[in-house]
XYZ file of C-alpha atoms in Angstrom:
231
model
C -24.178 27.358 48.341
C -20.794 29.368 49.490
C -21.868 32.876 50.801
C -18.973 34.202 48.007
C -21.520 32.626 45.446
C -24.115 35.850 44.439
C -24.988 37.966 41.228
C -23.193 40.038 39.927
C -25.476 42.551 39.302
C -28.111 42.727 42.007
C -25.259 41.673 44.181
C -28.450 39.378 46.424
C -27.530 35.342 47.181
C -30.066 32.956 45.899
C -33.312 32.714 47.600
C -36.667 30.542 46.867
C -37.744 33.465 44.038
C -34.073 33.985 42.921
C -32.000 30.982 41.163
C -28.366 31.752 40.526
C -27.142 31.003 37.084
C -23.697 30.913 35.416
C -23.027 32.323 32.228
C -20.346 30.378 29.051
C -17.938 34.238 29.775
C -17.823 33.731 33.634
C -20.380 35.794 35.085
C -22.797 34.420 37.927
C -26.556 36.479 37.047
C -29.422 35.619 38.741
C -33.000 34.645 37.075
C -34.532 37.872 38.140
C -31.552 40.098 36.517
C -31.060 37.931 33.764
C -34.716 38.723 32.718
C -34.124 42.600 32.579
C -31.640 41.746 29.919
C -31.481 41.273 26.160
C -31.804 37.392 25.610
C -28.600 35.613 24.755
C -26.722 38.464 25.935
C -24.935 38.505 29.092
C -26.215 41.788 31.448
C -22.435 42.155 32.595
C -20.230 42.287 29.604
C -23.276 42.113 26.580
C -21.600 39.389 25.106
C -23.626 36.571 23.324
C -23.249 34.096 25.523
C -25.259 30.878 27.274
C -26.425 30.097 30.676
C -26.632 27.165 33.232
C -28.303 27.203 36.390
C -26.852 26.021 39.845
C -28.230 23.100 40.925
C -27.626 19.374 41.444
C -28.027 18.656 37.915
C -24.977 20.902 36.884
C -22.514 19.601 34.938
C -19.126 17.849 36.792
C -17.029 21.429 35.373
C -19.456 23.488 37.032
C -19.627 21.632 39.986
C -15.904 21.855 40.220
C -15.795 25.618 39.949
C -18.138 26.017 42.830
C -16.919 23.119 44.911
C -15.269 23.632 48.376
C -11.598 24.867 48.047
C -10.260 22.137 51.044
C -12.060 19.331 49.149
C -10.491 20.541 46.289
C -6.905 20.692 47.399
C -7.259 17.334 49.790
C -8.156 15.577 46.716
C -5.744 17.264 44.226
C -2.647 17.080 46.967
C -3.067 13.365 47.230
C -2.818 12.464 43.956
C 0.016 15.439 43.550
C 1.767 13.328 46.463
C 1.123 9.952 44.538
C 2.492 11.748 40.919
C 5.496 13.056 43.428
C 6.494 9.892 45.249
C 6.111 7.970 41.511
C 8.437 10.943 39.822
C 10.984 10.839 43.066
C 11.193 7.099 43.283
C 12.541 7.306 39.741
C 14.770 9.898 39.869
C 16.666 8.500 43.117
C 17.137 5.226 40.543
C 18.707 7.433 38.338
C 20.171 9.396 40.353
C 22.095 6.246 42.095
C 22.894 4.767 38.588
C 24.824 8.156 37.796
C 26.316 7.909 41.467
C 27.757 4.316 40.783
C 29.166 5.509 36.578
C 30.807 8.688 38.601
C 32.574 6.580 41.232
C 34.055 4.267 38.281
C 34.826 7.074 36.370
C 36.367 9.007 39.328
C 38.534 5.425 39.714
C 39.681 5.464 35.694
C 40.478 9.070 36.451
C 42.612 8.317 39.342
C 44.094 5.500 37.436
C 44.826 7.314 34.395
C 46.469 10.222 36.456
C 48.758 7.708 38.084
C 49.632 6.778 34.658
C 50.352 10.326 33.434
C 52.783 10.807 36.207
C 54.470 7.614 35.777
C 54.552 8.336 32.111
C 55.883 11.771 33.098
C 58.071 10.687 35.207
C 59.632 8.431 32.378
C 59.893 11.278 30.382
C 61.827 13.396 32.551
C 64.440 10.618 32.661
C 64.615 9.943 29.150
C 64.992 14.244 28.429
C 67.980 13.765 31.082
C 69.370 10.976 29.301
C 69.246 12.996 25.765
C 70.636 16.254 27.286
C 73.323 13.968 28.603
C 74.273 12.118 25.878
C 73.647 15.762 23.496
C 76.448 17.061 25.952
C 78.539 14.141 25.314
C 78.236 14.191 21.518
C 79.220 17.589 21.884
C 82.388 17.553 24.075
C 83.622 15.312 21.774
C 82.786 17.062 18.495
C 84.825 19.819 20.359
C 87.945 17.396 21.298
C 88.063 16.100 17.411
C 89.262 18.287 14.911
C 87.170 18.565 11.447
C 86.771 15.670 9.300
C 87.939 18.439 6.362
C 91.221 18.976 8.634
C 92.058 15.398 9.329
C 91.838 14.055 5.692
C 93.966 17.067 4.372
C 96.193 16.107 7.171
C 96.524 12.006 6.319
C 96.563 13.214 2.713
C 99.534 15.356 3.125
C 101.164 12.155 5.853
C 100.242 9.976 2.764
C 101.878 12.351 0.081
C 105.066 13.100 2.325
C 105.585 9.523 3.390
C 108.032 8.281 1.095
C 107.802 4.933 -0.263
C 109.981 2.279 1.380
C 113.008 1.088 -0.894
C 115.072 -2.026 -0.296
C 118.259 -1.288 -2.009
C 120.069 -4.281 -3.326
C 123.085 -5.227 -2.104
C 125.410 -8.384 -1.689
C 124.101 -11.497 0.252
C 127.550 -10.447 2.203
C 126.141 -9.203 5.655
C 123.299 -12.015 5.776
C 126.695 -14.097 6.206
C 127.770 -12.557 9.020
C 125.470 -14.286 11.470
C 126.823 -18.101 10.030
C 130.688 -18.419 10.465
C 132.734 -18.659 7.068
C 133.711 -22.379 8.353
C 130.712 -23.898 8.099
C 130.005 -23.091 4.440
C 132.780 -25.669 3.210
C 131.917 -28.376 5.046
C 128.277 -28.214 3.442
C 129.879 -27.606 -0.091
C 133.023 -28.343 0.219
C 133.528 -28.018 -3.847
C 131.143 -25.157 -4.628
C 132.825 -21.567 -5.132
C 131.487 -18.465 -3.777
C 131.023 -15.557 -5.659
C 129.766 -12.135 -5.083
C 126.514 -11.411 -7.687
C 127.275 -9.368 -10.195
C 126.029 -5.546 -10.435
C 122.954 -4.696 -11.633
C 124.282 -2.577 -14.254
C 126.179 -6.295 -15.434
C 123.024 -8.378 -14.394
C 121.781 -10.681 -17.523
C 119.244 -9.404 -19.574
C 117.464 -13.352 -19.346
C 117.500 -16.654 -17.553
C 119.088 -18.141 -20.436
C 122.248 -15.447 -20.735
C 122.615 -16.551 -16.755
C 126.078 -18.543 -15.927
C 125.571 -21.605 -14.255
C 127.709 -22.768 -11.939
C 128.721 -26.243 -10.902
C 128.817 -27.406 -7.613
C 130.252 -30.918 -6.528
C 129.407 -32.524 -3.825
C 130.428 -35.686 -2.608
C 129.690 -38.261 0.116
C 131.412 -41.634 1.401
C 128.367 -43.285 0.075
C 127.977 -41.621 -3.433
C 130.361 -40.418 -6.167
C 130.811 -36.709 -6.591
C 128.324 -35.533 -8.863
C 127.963 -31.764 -10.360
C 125.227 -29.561 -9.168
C 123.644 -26.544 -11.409
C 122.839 -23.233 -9.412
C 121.845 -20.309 -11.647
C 121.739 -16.668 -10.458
C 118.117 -15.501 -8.796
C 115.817 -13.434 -10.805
């Protein structure tokens, strides 16, 4: 027995006349104190409340409350060292699972950021290439006068223009670029005539004046050729 282990109200270990007891609320009595008492009644705190001596025969609880405190923490430290290496085995596993998922994440990540900056980088170009061509489309909306301007302008060309006329007049100067001798030696009978006016012009083909034209060959006999004026 541990020289801690006494009663708790004589205060005297146990002897050969003096057997130590334990009581169900935590008080150690001994037999000599417990028999001052009321029965079923502990002498410390009067509670109701049952007893079980100290002896071999205790039960394994008991024991273990009384027990020495190195066995007690040899035997409790080993398997605390067995529950620790079990629990840190395990977590390293998991712990180099997450290692390996963060280094392939880390790699997407640096992937992905080389993407961003290429995609970035595209972007920057393509902004330059809008604010360049915005500039152009501008300069030249500046050089071109309104769309309202230029079609009051071509309307007023179109309206001013005035229309082309061909005045009539004799087939006279178209003959000055063939000389007058050649004409009778095509038609050496036919008579040329200037075309009448076109206040005297015929009102219809059929009110026209033909006129004959002979011509003759070596081979053939002179025959007589209608012309009638052009519409």
């Amino acid at each position: 027995m541990s020289f801690w282990v006494y009663c708790n109200s004589c205060f005297l270990s146990a002897a050969a006349d003096r057997q130590l007891a334990v009581t169900t609320c935590g008080h150690v009595i001994c037999s000599v104190c417990y028999q001052k008492g009321k029965q079923k009644n502990c002498l410390i705190c009067s509670s109701q409340c049952q007893i079980s001596p100290l002896s071999d025969k205790s039960s394994s609880e008991v024991k273990t409350l009384f027990s020495d405190i190195n066995v007690v923490t040899t035997k409790h430290l080993t398997e605390i060292s067995k529950v620790i290496s079990f629990q840190s085995r395990h977590q390293r596993k998991l712990l180099t699972h997450y290692k390996k998922r963060n280094e392939k994440l880390e790699e997407t990540f640096v992937k992905m950021k080389q993407e961003m900056q290429k995609m970035a980088k595209k972007l920057n170009e393509q902004s330059v290439y809008i604010a360049k061509m915005e500039k152009s489309l501008q300069h030249q909306s500046a050089m071109a006068p309104p769309v309202s301007q230029m079609s009051r302008a071509s309307y007023s060309a179109h309206v001013q223009k005035p229309a082309l006329q061909i005045p009539y007049n004799s087939p006279a100067p178209l003959l000055r670029h063939f000389p007058a001798t050649n004409i009778p030696t095509l038609f050496p009978d036919c008579q040329l005539t200037s075309p009448p006016r076109m206040d005297e012009w015929a009102p219809s083909p059929a009110d026209r004046p033909a006129k004959t034209c002979r011509a003759s060959t070596a081979a053939n006999p002179p025959q007589s050729v209608a012309f009638r004026e052009p519409l």
